[in-house]
Structure formats: C-alpha cells, structure tokens
PDB file of C-alpha atoms and ligand atoms in Angstrom:
ATOM      1  CA  MET K   1      97.364  96.222  75.946  1.00 78.00           C
ATOM      2  CA  GLY K   2      99.275  97.852  78.809  1.00 87.00           C
ATOM      3  CA  LEU K   3     102.919  97.328  79.659  1.00 89.00           C
ATOM      4  CA  GLN K   4     104.467  98.263  82.971  1.00 87.00           C
ATOM      5  CA  VAL K   5     107.952  97.801  84.336  1.00 85.00           C
ATOM      6  CA  THR K   6     107.835  97.814  88.145  1.00 79.00           C
ATOM      7  CA  PRO K   7     110.525  99.473  90.298  1.00 73.00           C
ATOM      8  CA  ASP K   8     112.029  96.020  90.933  1.00 73.00           C
ATOM      9  CA  ALA K   9     112.308  95.465  87.151  1.00 79.00           C
ATOM     10  CA  ASN K  10     109.457  93.009  86.671  1.00 83.00           C
ATOM     11  CA  LEU K  11     107.293  93.290  83.579  1.00 89.00           C
ATOM     12  CA  ILE K  12     103.525  93.428  83.909  1.00 88.00           C
ATOM     13  CA  VAL K  13     101.473  92.907  80.726  1.00 91.00           C
ATOM     14  CA  ARG K  14      97.774  93.710  80.814  1.00 91.00           C
ATOM     15  CA  VAL K  15      95.708  92.345  77.948  1.00 93.00           C
ATOM     16  CA  PRO K  16      92.057  91.659  77.140  1.00 92.00           C
ATOM     17  CA  GLN K  17      91.060  88.191  78.334  1.00 89.00           C
ATOM     18  CA  LYS K  18      90.557  86.688  74.861  1.00 91.00           C
ATOM     19  CA  MET K  19      93.652  88.057  73.128  1.00 92.00           C
ATOM     20  CA  PRO K  20      95.580  85.188  71.444  1.00 92.00           C
ATOM     21  CA  LEU K  21      98.965  84.392  72.977  1.00 91.00           C
ATOM     22  CA  GLY K  22     100.715  84.864  69.615  1.00 93.00           C
ATOM     23  CA  THR K  23      99.430  88.445  69.372  1.00 93.00           C
ATOM     24  CA  ILE K  24     100.606  89.184  72.917  1.00 93.00           C
ATOM     25  CA  HIS K  25     104.085  87.817  72.172  1.00 92.00           C
ATOM     26  CA  GLU K  26     104.287  89.838  68.979  1.00 93.00           C
ATOM     27  CA  MET K  27     103.287  93.072  70.723  1.00 91.00           C
ATOM     28  CA  VAL K  28     105.768  92.491  73.552  1.00 93.00           C
ATOM     29  CA  ARG K  29     108.490  91.761  70.975  1.00 94.00           C
ATOM     30  CA  GLN K  30     107.799  95.089  69.282  1.00 94.00           C
ATOM     31  CA  LYS K  31     108.144  96.869  72.600  1.00 93.00           C
ATOM     32  CA  LEU K  32     111.325  95.040  73.573  1.00 94.00           C
ATOM     33  CA  PRO K  33     113.741  97.998  73.290  1.00 93.00           C
ATOM     34  CA  TRP K  34     111.481 100.076  75.570  1.00 93.00           C
ATOM     35  CA  ILE K  35     111.116  97.195  78.059  1.00 92.00           C
ATOM     36  CA  LEU K  36     114.860  96.564  78.234  1.00 92.00           C
ATOM     37  CA  ARG K  37     115.590 100.261  78.673  1.00 90.00           C
ATOM     38  CA  LYS K  38     113.076 100.541  81.521  1.00 87.00           C
ATOM     39  CA  GLN K  39     114.393  97.389  83.177  1.00 85.00           C
ATOM     40  CA  ARG K  40     117.974  98.569  83.002  1.00 84.00           C
ATOM     41  CA  PHE K  41     116.991 101.885  84.566  1.00 81.00           C
ATOM     42  CA  ALA K  42     115.032 100.096  87.301  1.00 77.00           C
ATOM     43  CA  ARG K  43     117.943  97.752  88.137  1.00 75.00           C
ATOM     44  CA  GLU K  44     120.412 100.621  88.324  1.00 72.00           C
ATOM     45  CA  ASN K  45     118.179 102.665  90.601  1.00 68.00           C
ATOM     46  CA  TYR K  46     116.456 100.036  92.688  1.00 62.00           C
ATOM     47  CA  LEU K  47     117.219 100.007  96.390  1.00 58.00           C
ATOM     48  CA  PRO K  48     115.819  97.039  98.277  1.00 58.00           C
ATOM     49  CA  ALA K  49     114.404  97.755 101.712  1.00 60.00           C
ATOM     50  CA  THR K  50     116.697  96.310 104.362  1.00 64.00           C
ATOM     51  CA  PRO K  51     115.464  95.478 107.841  1.00 75.00           C
ATOM     52  CA  ARG K  52     117.076  97.586 110.553  1.00 85.00           C
ATOM     53  CA  THR K  53     118.969  96.286 113.539  1.00 90.00           C
ATOM     54  CA  PHE K  54     120.259  99.708 114.709  1.00 93.00           C
ATOM     55  CA  THR K  55     123.854  98.567 114.984  1.00 94.00           C
ATOM     56  CA  SER K  56     126.979 100.575 114.242  1.00 96.00           C
ATOM     57  CA  GLY K  57     127.716 100.878 110.544  1.00 93.00           C
ATOM     58  CA  GLU K  58     124.108 101.052 109.365  1.00 92.00           C
ATOM     59  CA  LYS K  59     123.369 103.973 107.098  1.00 91.00           C
ATOM     60  CA  PHE K  60     120.458 106.374 107.362  1.00 92.00           C
ATOM     61  CA  LEU K  61     119.289 108.858 104.790  1.00 91.00           C
ATOM     62  CA  TYR K  62     118.773 112.527 105.459  1.00 95.00           C
ATOM     63  CA  LEU K  63     118.113 114.948 102.592  1.00 95.00           C
ATOM     64  CA  GLY K  64     119.517 112.482 100.088  1.00 91.00           C
ATOM     65  CA  GLU K  65     122.786 111.833 101.923  1.00 93.00           C
ATOM     66  CA  GLU K  66     123.670 108.646 103.767  1.00 92.00           C
ATOM     67  CA  TYR K  67     124.969 108.964 107.315  1.00 95.00           C
ATOM     68  CA  GLU K  68     126.526 106.234 109.391  1.00 96.00           C
ATOM     69  CA  LEU K  69     125.136 105.135 112.722  1.00 96.00           C
ATOM     70  CA  PHE K  70     127.421 104.783 115.738  1.00 96.00           C
ATOM     71  CA  VAL K  71     126.107 102.961 118.779  1.00 96.00           C
ATOM     72  CA  ILE K  72     128.112 104.055 121.821  1.00 93.00           C
ATOM     73  CA  PRO K  73     127.763 103.758 125.577  1.00 92.00           C
ATOM     74  CA  GLY K  74     127.224 106.832 127.668  1.00 86.00           C
ATOM     75  CA  ASP K  75     124.640 109.113 129.076  1.00 85.00           C
ATOM     76  CA  TYR K  76     123.600 111.378 126.240  1.00 84.00           C
ATOM     77  CA  GLY K  77     121.102 111.644 123.456  1.00 84.00           C
ATOM     78  CA  PRO K  78     119.571 109.142 123.228  1.00 94.00           C
ATOM     79  CA  LEU K  79     119.885 109.941 119.486  1.00 96.00           C
ATOM     80  CA  VAL K  80     122.182 112.705 118.315  1.00 96.00           C
ATOM     81  CA  PHE K  81     122.984 113.851 114.795  1.00 96.00           C
ATOM     82  CA  ASP K  82     126.077 116.017 114.445  1.00 95.00           C
ATOM     83  CA  GLY K  83     125.965 116.644 110.693  1.00 95.00           C
ATOM     84  CA  LYS K  84     128.390 113.779 110.021  1.00 96.00           C
ATOM     85  CA  GLY K  85     126.683 110.805 111.639  1.00 97.00           C
ATOM     86  CA  PHE K  86     124.057 109.507 114.028  1.00 97.00           C
ATOM     87  CA  PHE K  87     124.965 108.568 117.590  1.00 96.00           C
ATOM     88  CA  LEU K  88     122.633 106.222 119.400  1.00 96.00           C
ATOM     89  CA  ARG K  89     123.015 105.497 123.098  1.00 96.00           C
ATOM     90  CA  GLU K  90     123.811 101.820 123.625  1.00 94.00           C
ATOM     91  CA  GLY K  91     120.996 101.189 126.107  1.00 92.00           C
ATOM     92  CA  CYS K  92     118.426 102.606 123.678  1.00 93.00           C
ATOM     93  CA  VAL K  93     118.955 100.348 120.668  1.00 93.00           C
ATOM     94  CA  SER K  94     115.576  98.692 121.200  1.00 92.00           C
ATOM     95  CA  LEU K  95     113.981 102.124 120.828  1.00 93.00           C
ATOM     96  CA  GLY K  96     115.942 102.889 117.652  1.00 93.00           C
ATOM     97  CA  LYS K  97     112.947 102.754 115.378  1.00 91.00           C
ATOM     98  CA  TRP K  98     111.002 105.243 117.479  1.00 92.00           C
ATOM     99  CA  LEU K  99     113.934 107.523 118.121  1.00 95.00           C
ATOM    100  CA  PHE K 100     114.684 107.775 114.398  1.00 94.00           C
ATOM    101  CA  ARG K 101     111.055 108.315 113.581  1.00 93.00           C
ATOM    102  CA  ASP K 102     110.843 111.177 116.087  1.00 95.00           C
ATOM    103  CA  TRP K 103     114.063 112.650 114.777  1.00 96.00           C
ATOM    104  CA  TYR K 104     112.868 112.553 111.151  1.00 96.00           C
ATOM    105  CA  ARG K 105     109.533 114.008 112.171  1.00 96.00           C
ATOM    106  CA  GLU K 106     111.199 116.907 113.940  1.00 96.00           C
ATOM    107  CA  LYS K 107     113.415 117.597 110.919  1.00 97.00           C
ATOM    108  CA  ALA K 108     110.399 117.352 108.616  1.00 97.00           C
ATOM    109  CA  VAL K 109     108.571 120.039 110.601  1.00 96.00           C
ATOM    110  CA  GLU K 110     111.618 122.334 110.479  1.00 96.00           C
ATOM    111  CA  PHE K 111     112.659 121.802 106.894  1.00 96.00           C
ATOM    112  CA  LEU K 112     109.259 121.530 105.229  1.00 97.00           C
ATOM    113  CA  SER K 113     107.876 124.566 107.073  1.00 96.00           C
ATOM    114  CA  ALA K 114     110.766 126.644 105.776  1.00 97.00           C
ATOM    115  CA  ARG K 115     110.355 125.404 102.199  1.00 97.00           C
ATOM    116  CA  VAL K 116     106.577 125.945 102.234  1.00 97.00           C
ATOM    117  CA  ARG K 117     107.101 129.502 103.510  1.00 97.00           C
ATOM    118  CA  HIS K 118     109.616 130.050 100.722  1.00 97.00           C
ATOM    119  CA  TYR K 119     107.416 128.833  97.855  1.00 97.00           C
ATOM    120  CA  ALA K 120     104.105 130.133  99.179  1.00 96.00           C
ATOM    121  CA  GLY K 121     105.874 133.467  99.535  1.00 96.00           C
ATOM    122  CA  MET K 122     106.780 133.320  95.850  1.00 95.00           C
ATOM    123  CA  THR K 123     103.263 132.501  94.624  1.00 95.00           C
ATOM    124  CA  GLY K 124     101.408 134.489  97.289  1.00 95.00           C
ATOM    125  CA  ALA K 125      99.203 131.447  97.968  1.00 93.00           C
ATOM    126  CA  ARG K 126      97.632 131.162 101.401  1.00 93.00           C
ATOM    127  CA  TYR K 127      97.700 127.975 103.453  1.00 95.00           C
ATOM    128  CA  SER K 128      96.212 127.336 106.849  1.00 95.00           C
ATOM    129  CA  ARG K 129      98.840 124.996 108.342  1.00 95.00           C
ATOM    130  CA  ILE K 130     101.327 122.210 107.748  1.00 96.00           C
ATOM    131  CA  ASN K 131     100.657 118.718 109.002  1.00 96.00           C
ATOM    132  CA  ILE K 132     103.342 116.011 109.150  1.00 96.00           C
ATOM    133  CA  SER K 133     101.896 112.541 108.539  1.00 92.00           C
ATOM    134  CA  ASN K 134     103.117 108.980 108.753  1.00 88.00           C
ATOM    135  CA  ALA K 135     102.031 108.158 105.184  1.00 83.00           C
ATOM    136  CA  LYS K 136     104.001 105.646 103.130  1.00 77.00           C
ATOM    137  CA  GLY K 137     104.093 106.279  99.442  1.00 70.00           C
ATOM    138  CA  ARG K 138     102.044 109.435  99.615  1.00 83.00           C
ATOM    139  CA  TRP K 139     104.563 112.214 100.033  1.00 89.00           C
ATOM    140  CA  GLY K 140     102.231 115.143 100.180  1.00 91.00           C
ATOM    141  CA  SER K 141      98.667 116.304  99.782  1.00 92.00           C
ATOM    142  CA  CYS K 142      96.672 119.490  99.994  1.00 92.00           C
ATOM    143  CA  SER K 143      93.186 119.745 101.488  1.00 91.00           C
ATOM    144  CA  ALA K 144      90.415 122.017 100.275  1.00 90.00           C
ATOM    145  CA  LYS K 145      90.838 123.974 103.506  1.00 92.00           C
ATOM    146  CA  GLY K 146      94.447 124.742 102.686  1.00 93.00           C
ATOM    147  CA  VAL K 147      96.106 122.235 105.004  1.00 95.00           C
ATOM    148  CA  LEU K 148      99.363 120.938 103.527  1.00 96.00           C
ATOM    149  CA  ASN K 149     100.186 117.361 104.516  1.00 95.00           C
ATOM    150  CA  PHE K 150     103.639 115.854 104.134  1.00 95.00           C
ATOM    151  CA  SER K 151     105.025 112.495 105.147  1.00 93.00           C
ATOM    152  CA  TRP K 152     107.994 112.735 107.525  1.00 94.00           C
ATOM    153  CA  ARG K 153     109.695 110.161 105.258  1.00 92.00           C
ATOM    154  CA  LEU K 154     110.122 112.850 102.662  1.00 93.00           C
ATOM    155  CA  VAL K 155     113.155 114.357 104.442  1.00 95.00           C
ATOM    156  CA  MET K 156     115.117 111.237 103.488  1.00 92.00           C
ATOM    157  CA  ALA K 157     114.932 112.345  99.834  1.00 93.00           C
ATOM    158  CA  PRO K 158     117.361 114.795  98.182  1.00 94.00           C
ATOM    159  CA  ARG K 159     116.593 118.500  98.646  1.00 95.00           C
ATOM    160  CA  GLU K 160     115.426 119.008  95.067  1.00 95.00           C
ATOM    161  CA  VAL K 161     112.959 116.127  95.439  1.00 95.00           C
ATOM    162  CA  VAL K 162     111.606 117.598  98.677  1.00 96.00           C
ATOM    163  CA  ASP K 163     111.293 120.942  96.922  1.00 97.00           C
ATOM    164  CA  TYR K 164     109.344 119.385  94.057  1.00 96.00           C
ATOM    165  CA  VAL K 165     106.813 117.836  96.468  1.00 95.00           C
ATOM    166  CA  VAL K 166     106.499 121.156  98.330  1.00 97.00           C
ATOM    167  CA  VAL K 167     106.022 123.037  95.051  1.00 97.00           C
ATOM    168  CA  HIS K 168     103.452 120.467  93.916  1.00 95.00           C
ATOM    169  CA  GLU K 169     101.330 120.983  97.045  1.00 95.00           C
ATOM    170  CA  VAL K 170     101.794 124.749  97.155  1.00 96.00           C
ATOM    171  CA  VAL K 171     100.551 124.983  93.548  1.00 96.00           C
ATOM    172  CA  HIS K 172      97.545 122.842  94.557  1.00 95.00           C
ATOM    173  CA  LEU K 173      96.525 125.668  96.895  1.00 95.00           C
ATOM    174  CA  GLU K 174      95.543 127.547  93.754  1.00 94.00           C
ATOM    175  CA  GLU K 175      95.015 124.731  91.250  1.00 93.00           C
ATOM    176  CA  MET K 176      93.146 121.805  92.775  1.00 91.00           C
ATOM    177  CA  ASN K 177      93.802 119.527  89.789  1.00 91.00           C
ATOM    178  CA  HIS K 178      96.577 118.287  87.522  1.00 92.00           C
ATOM    179  CA  SER K 179      95.676 120.474  84.550  1.00 95.00           C
ATOM    180  CA  LYS K 180      98.084 121.886  82.025  1.00 96.00           C
ATOM    181  CA  ARG K 181      98.088 125.135  83.983  1.00 96.00           C
ATOM    182  CA  PHE K 182      98.936 123.250  87.164  1.00 95.00           C
ATOM    183  CA  TRP K 183     102.048 121.668  85.592  1.00 96.00           C
ATOM    184  CA  GLN K 184     103.077 124.972  84.033  1.00 97.00           C
ATOM    185  CA  LYS K 185     103.058 126.620  87.450  1.00 96.00           C
ATOM    186  CA  VAL K 186     105.011 123.692  88.902  1.00 96.00           C
ATOM    187  CA  LYS K 187     107.571 124.068  86.131  1.00 97.00           C
ATOM    188  CA  THR K 188     107.993 127.775  86.785  1.00 96.00           C
ATOM    189  CA  LEU K 189     108.842 127.127  90.436  1.00 96.00           C
ATOM    190  CA  ALA K 190     110.751 123.855  89.946  1.00 95.00           C
ATOM    191  CA  PRO K 191     112.117 123.762  86.365  1.00 95.00           C
ATOM    192  CA  ASP K 192     113.760 120.358  86.917  1.00 92.00           C
ATOM    193  CA  PHE K 193     110.641 118.779  88.422  1.00 95.00           C
ATOM    194  CA  LEU K 194     110.475 115.817  86.004  1.00 94.00           C
ATOM    195  CA  ARG K 195     113.736 114.469  87.354  1.00 93.00           C
ATOM    196  CA  ALA K 196     112.452 114.729  90.930  1.00 93.00           C
ATOM    197  CA  LYS K 197     109.197 113.041  89.926  1.00 90.00           C
ATOM    198  CA  ARG K 198     111.068 110.144  88.356  1.00 87.00           C
ATOM    199  CA  TRP K 199     113.369 109.913  91.361  1.00 87.00           C
ATOM    200  CA  LEU K 200     110.343 109.381  93.621  1.00 86.00           C
ATOM    201  CA  GLU K 201     108.931 106.692  91.345  1.00 80.00           C
ATOM    202  CA  PHE K 202     112.104 104.653  91.528  1.00 77.00           C
ATOM    203  CA  HIS K 203     113.334 105.322  95.047  1.00 77.00           C
ATOM    204  CA  HIS K 204     110.175 105.265  97.067  1.00 73.00           C
ATOM    205  CA  ARG K 205     111.285 102.066  98.764  1.00 68.00           C
ATOM    206  CA  SER K 206     114.463 103.635 100.083  1.00 70.00           C
ATOM    207  CA  LEU K 207     112.324 106.216 101.854  1.00 74.00           C
ATOM    208  CA  HIS K 208     110.684 103.470 103.891  1.00 67.00           C
ATOM    209  CA  ASN K 209     113.984 101.885 104.631  1.00 62.00           C
ATOM    210  CA  GLY K 210     113.433 100.016 107.853  1.00 57.00           C
ATOM    211  CA  VAL K 211     112.255 102.994 109.867  1.00 58.00           C
ATOM    212  CA  GLU K 212     108.678 101.833 109.714  1.00 51.00           C
TER     213      GLU K 212
HETATM  214 ZN1   ZN N   1      98.816 116.592  92.901  1.00 67.71          ZN
END
C-alpha cells in the first residue's frame, strides 16, 4: 500500500486491486498522524496558481521575494525593475506575459551563470555551457556532454533553493546518478539542501504563477 499527500493536501491511497476495504481503512487509520501532519504542512505552504491580468498591485516573485507591479503611462521600458517593484508601460499590458518571461530569462542567464561558475569553481568540474529552458516542473538537468539546463522559472525561488538546484546539477557533472556519494557531495556544497528540496516540492506551483 502506498500513501501520498499531494501539494494541495489531497490523499492518494494506492492498494492492490483485491485488498478488502476493511484492511485499507485499518491501514489508513494507523497512518493517520502522518497523514494529518503532511496535510497541515501542505495547507500552510500551498500557493494556488492565480491567472495574471498584469494590472497594478499584482505581485511577482524574484529570488523568493514578492514585488509589486505598477502599470503607468509613459514612454519607457516597456518593463523595468528597479529593485523595489516592476513598472510596466500602460500600452504594453497585453504583452505582459512575454515581457515578464523575457525579463526572467535574462535574469536567469545572469544569476545562474554566476552561481554555476561559483560552484563549478569549488569542485573543479568542467561544463560545456549553460542553457536556459522553458521547462515547467523540471528545474535543472545535466547532459552527458556537460550542458547544464535550467528553467528560467527557477529565479522566482529563494536564493538558497536556486543554489541547491545549481549544486545538484554541478555535482551531476561528476556523478551521473543519485548515489550515496552524489548526495554526500551535494551536502558538502549545500549543507541545508533538504530544506530547499522540500521547498521545491511544495512551492512548484508558485513558480509557474501565471507567467506561462
Ligand atoms: Zn539529479
């Protein structure tokens, strides 16, 4: 029997087809404290995806912080971030989705390149290049040829979460598996990696948040 609590706090029970209902109920009852704990955690951390309208007051994530959007008339931008908020030119609201996507992509190139250089410098691992993808739910990957792929959505996550994903892929340059040695190397570079890993499990929806 397999129990799973989804990020939106639903319980999934997987059982063999012929298992009697009474047995299933009994097993679930035994696991109740675990289920309730997982559900409480999920409810406290769950962020539903909200559709975007790109109007003033909407919030956008960058490196784990929320920044407010201001739509204002004028001849600038069309999308400017000043460290405190986003400013979108009024006539460009219909392009909001694309402008944000481009902005995130640009930041992903900058930030992730710097972090990869940092960690690859520490391990001495060689990589051929960094590629920024549009993947949803797959934050990073490492090819056999040493190409490191990251989703631009990753720069919405807190710095330590971004660092964990970078460390994970940089360690894959040398360990192409998830062996004990792999996780030991990850832990050396990112001692708090379990927290980042859990964060990704529960917040992955917020990283898709309307900027499809
Ligand atoms: Zn991996």
